[in-house]
Short mmCIF file of C-alpha atoms in Angstrom, two decimals:
data_model
loop_
_atom_site.label_atom_id
_atom_site.label_comp_id
_atom_site.label_asym_id
_atom_site.label_seq_id
_atom_site.Cartn_x
_atom_site.Cartn_y
_atom_site.Cartn_z
CA UNK O 1 3.31 -15.60 2.23
CA UNK O 2 1.35 -16.44 5.38
CA UNK O 3 4.33 -18.16 6.95
CA UNK O 4 6.52 -15.11 6.25
CA UNK O 5 3.90 -12.89 7.85
CA UNK O 6 3.85 -15.09 10.94
CA UNK O 7 7.66 -15.02 11.11
CA UNK O 8 7.79 -11.22 10.84
CA UNK O 9 5.03 -10.73 13.42
CA UNK O 10 6.98 -12.91 15.86
CA UNK O 11 10.12 -10.81 15.43
CA UNK O 12 10.65 -7.90 17.90
CA UNK O 13 10.64 -4.56 16.13
CA UNK O 14 8.76 -5.86 13.07
CA UNK O 15 5.09 -5.93 12.22
CA UNK O 16 3.03 -6.82 9.18
CA UNK O 17 1.30 -3.73 7.72
CA UNK O 18 -0.84 -5.86 5.37
CA UNK O 19 -0.83 -8.37 2.58
CA UNK O 20 -1.60 -8.09 -1.12
CA UNK O 21 -2.91 -10.63 -3.61
CA UNK O 22 -2.29 -8.67 -6.82
CA UNK O 23 0.29 -6.16 -8.04
CA UNK O 24 -2.27 -3.37 -7.83
CA UNK O 25 -2.99 -4.25 -4.20
CA UNK O 26 0.76 -4.19 -3.51
CA UNK O 27 1.00 -0.64 -4.89
CA UNK O 28 -1.94 0.40 -2.75
CA UNK O 29 -0.36 -1.27 0.28
CA UNK O 30 2.85 0.71 -0.28
CA UNK O 31 0.81 3.88 0.24
CA UNK O 32 -0.61 2.76 3.54
CA UNK O 33 0.80 4.01 6.88
CA UNK O 34 3.52 1.84 8.34
CA UNK O 35 4.61 0.20 5.08
CA UNK O 36 8.41 0.40 5.05
CA UNK O 37 9.51 -2.79 3.22
CA UNK O 38 7.43 -4.75 0.72
CA UNK O 39 8.12 -8.42 0.06
CA UNK O 40 7.17 -8.55 -3.61
CA UNK O 41 6.59 -11.70 -5.64
CA UNK O 42 7.48 -11.48 -9.35
CA UNK O 43 4.51 -13.62 -10.39
CA UNK O 44 1.35 -11.78 -9.35
CA UNK O 45 -2.06 -11.51 -11.09
CA UNK O 46 -3.29 -8.36 -12.86
CA UNK O 47 0.03 -6.57 -12.47
CA UNK O 48 3.31 -8.50 -12.12
CA UNK O 49 5.72 -7.80 -9.30
CA UNK O 50 8.29 -6.01 -11.47
CA UNK O 51 5.72 -3.60 -12.88
CA UNK O 52 4.34 -2.98 -9.37
CA UNK O 53 7.87 -2.32 -8.13
CA UNK O 54 8.44 0.17 -10.90
CA UNK O 55 5.29 2.06 -9.93
CA UNK O 56 6.29 2.15 -6.27
CA UNK O 57 9.91 3.22 -6.74
CA UNK O 58 8.92 5.76 -9.38
CA UNK O 59 6.55 7.57 -7.02
CA UNK O 60 8.35 10.42 -5.15
CA UNK O 61 5.76 10.13 -2.39
CA UNK O 62 6.97 6.60 -1.69
CA UNK O 63 10.67 7.35 -1.61
CA UNK O 64 10.98 5.80 1.83
CA UNK O 65 9.40 2.49 0.83
CA UNK O 66 11.80 -0.30 -0.06
CA UNK O 67 10.98 -3.36 -2.19
CA UNK O 68 12.50 -6.78 -1.56
CA UNK O 69 11.79 -9.16 -4.45
CA UNK O 70 10.91 -12.64 -3.20
CA UNK O 71 10.60 -15.32 -5.84
CA UNK O 72 11.45 -18.88 -6.90
CA UNK O 73 12.99 -17.55 -10.14
CA UNK O 74 16.58 -17.12 -9.03
CA UNK O 75 18.11 -16.39 -12.43
CA UNK O 76 20.15 -13.45 -13.67
CA UNK O 77 17.45 -11.93 -15.92
CA UNK O 78 14.98 -11.61 -13.07
CA UNK O 79 17.55 -10.23 -10.64
CA UNK O 80 18.71 -7.63 -13.18
CA UNK O 81 15.14 -6.69 -14.08
CA UNK O 82 14.27 -6.33 -10.38
CA UNK O 83 17.24 -4.01 -9.80
CA UNK O 84 16.38 -1.96 -12.91
CA UNK O 85 12.85 -1.54 -11.57
CA UNK O 86 14.24 -0.09 -8.35
CA UNK O 87 14.14 -3.09 -6.02
CA UNK O 88 16.61 -2.87 -3.14
CA UNK O 89 17.08 -6.60 -2.89
CA UNK O 90 16.33 -10.03 -4.28
CA UNK O 91 15.79 -13.17 -2.27
CA UNK O 92 14.76 -16.69 -3.25
CA UNK O 93 11.76 -18.29 -1.55
CA UNK O 94 14.05 -21.06 -0.41
CA UNK O 95 15.85 -18.67 1.90
CA UNK O 96 16.04 -19.62 5.56
CA UNK O 97 14.01 -17.58 8.11
CA UNK O 98 17.18 -15.88 9.41
CA UNK O 99 18.11 -14.88 5.86
CA UNK O 100 14.70 -13.35 5.26
CA UNK O 101 14.75 -11.34 8.48
CA UNK O 102 18.29 -10.11 7.78
CA UNK O 103 17.19 -9.11 4.24
CA UNK O 104 14.29 -7.04 5.61
CA UNK O 105 16.61 -5.31 8.08
CA UNK O 106 19.23 -4.54 5.42
CA UNK O 107 16.69 -3.16 2.97
CA UNK O 108 14.88 -1.20 5.70
CA UNK O 109 18.01 0.77 6.62
CA UNK O 110 18.44 1.79 3.01
CA UNK O 111 21.18 -0.58 1.88
CA UNK O 112 21.05 -2.82 -1.18
CA UNK O 113 20.75 -6.46 -0.22
CA UNK O 114 23.23 -7.49 -2.88
CA UNK O 115 26.74 -6.31 -2.11
CA UNK O 116 28.23 -3.96 -4.73
CA UNK O 117 30.72 -6.67 -5.74
CA UNK O 118 28.00 -9.29 -6.16
CA UNK O 119 25.85 -6.86 -8.10
CA UNK O 120 28.77 -5.95 -10.36
CA UNK O 121 29.41 -9.62 -11.10
CA UNK O 122 25.72 -10.20 -11.87
CA UNK O 123 25.42 -7.22 -14.21
CA UNK O 124 28.69 -8.05 -15.93
CA UNK O 125 27.43 -11.58 -16.75
CA UNK O 126 24.08 -10.21 -17.94
CA UNK O 127 25.38 -7.36 -20.05
CA UNK O 128 28.22 -9.44 -21.56
CA UNK O 129 25.64 -11.34 -23.62
CA UNK O 130 25.48 -10.14 -27.24
CA UNK O 131 21.82 -9.12 -26.98
CA UNK O 132 22.58 -6.88 -23.97
CA UNK O 133 25.58 -4.90 -25.07
CA UNK O 134 26.32 -1.59 -23.35
CA UNK O 135 26.42 1.60 -25.37
CA UNK O 136 28.24 4.45 -23.64
CA UNK O 137 25.88 7.25 -22.68
CA UNK O 138 28.06 10.18 -21.55
CA UNK O 139 25.04 12.54 -21.47
CA UNK O 140 23.86 10.71 -18.34
CA UNK O 141 26.97 11.94 -16.55
CA UNK O 142 26.77 15.56 -17.63
CA UNK O 143 25.36 16.77 -14.27
CA UNK O 144 27.99 14.96 -12.21
CA UNK O 145 31.07 16.72 -10.86
CA UNK O 146 34.44 15.11 -11.54
CA UNK O 147 34.50 13.76 -7.98
CA UNK O 148 30.98 12.32 -8.28
CA UNK O 149 31.92 10.63 -11.55
CA UNK O 150 35.01 9.19 -9.83
CA UNK O 151 32.88 7.90 -6.94
CA UNK O 152 30.36 6.39 -9.37
CA UNK O 153 33.12 4.48 -11.08
CA UNK O 154 34.41 3.14 -7.78
CA UNK O 155 30.89 2.16 -6.64
CA UNK O 156 30.45 0.33 -9.93
CA UNK O 157 33.76 -1.41 -9.36
CA UNK O 158 32.43 -2.92 -6.15
CA UNK O 159 34.11 -0.79 -3.50
CA UNK O 160 32.32 -0.02 -0.24
CA UNK O 161 32.16 3.53 1.12
CA UNK O 162 35.10 2.73 3.39
CA UNK O 163 37.04 1.35 0.44
CA UNK O 164 36.28 4.44 -1.65
CA UNK O 165 37.28 6.71 1.25
CA UNK O 166 40.63 4.97 1.54
CA UNK O 167 41.19 5.04 -2.22
CA UNK O 168 40.44 8.79 -2.51
CA UNK O 169 41.86 9.73 0.90
CA UNK O 170 38.65 11.33 2.07
CA UNK O 171 36.26 10.53 4.94
CA UNK O 172 33.52 7.87 4.66
CA UNK O 173 30.99 10.61 5.49
CA UNK O 174 32.17 12.64 2.47
CA UNK O 175 31.88 9.53 0.30
CA UNK O 176 28.33 9.00 1.52
CA UNK O 177 27.48 12.58 0.59
CA UNK O 178 28.89 12.11 -2.90
CA UNK O 179 27.05 8.80 -3.34
CA UNK O 180 23.74 10.35 -2.25
CA UNK O 181 24.17 13.33 -4.60
CA UNK O 182 25.08 11.03 -7.47
CA UNK O 183 21.99 8.91 -6.80
CA UNK O 184 19.82 12.04 -6.86
CA UNK O 185 21.29 13.32 -10.13
CA UNK O 186 21.02 9.95 -11.87
CA UNK O 187 17.59 9.13 -10.47
CA UNK O 188 18.95 6.00 -8.78
CA UNK O 189 16.80 4.48 -6.06
CA UNK O 190 19.70 2.84 -4.27
CA UNK O 191 23.35 1.78 -4.59
CA UNK O 192 22.59 -1.21 -6.81
CA UNK O 193 21.20 1.10 -9.46
CA UNK O 194 24.40 3.17 -9.35
CA UNK O 195 26.29 0.05 -10.40
CA UNK O 196 23.92 -0.40 -13.33
CA UNK O 197 24.34 3.27 -14.23
CA UNK O 198 28.13 2.90 -14.23
CA UNK O 199 27.83 0.11 -16.81
CA UNK O 200 25.21 1.82 -18.95
CA UNK O 201 27.26 5.03 -19.04
CA UNK O 202 30.25 3.07 -20.32
CA UNK O 203 32.47 3.73 -17.26
CA UNK O 204 32.89 -0.01 -16.83
CA UNK O 205 32.84 -2.60 -19.56
CA UNK O 206 30.82 -5.85 -19.20
CA UNK O 207 34.06 -7.74 -18.69
CA UNK O 208 34.34 -5.94 -15.36
CA UNK O 209 37.42 -3.98 -16.43
CA UNK O 210 37.55 -0.18 -16.24
#
């Protein structure tokens, strides 16, 4: 992690707020002033990175803190688990410096590092396995308006805000409002979790079809 810290310190507009050796230290670091994006390793002593991520993203006081999972385990199960825990992105340790810096910037501005289409493909492959079948859960959608449910389906289908705006003939700003309200009602930390919610609610089948 030292080399990453050096890279970030050398980048204008970025600074290192601190480093953590264990998952518990990472959670404590998230509560320190100036911590906006955490580069979280999955394999950490005492408390693993996924559990630490869950604690951070589940704390309302840390709503502005984003977690970028950084690991050598670039397999579907870990990516899916990271997204379920509330991580905003997932990056392999083999990533080039430019990729890492871009990832930090993307996550910092509140976007999911994985594009909606890439996330949809990932979740479809993961949930299509027999041991991870999706059971429709319509009660999760009870608080959504018809328009919010429609927007959720389109987010889960991989459309960007501009694409949704064009499809529904509304403004991108209105789409963003619907997306934000849907996230609040479903307890989603970011857009990637909305894609997961669309699958778990049965709006989209694991095959990727509606």
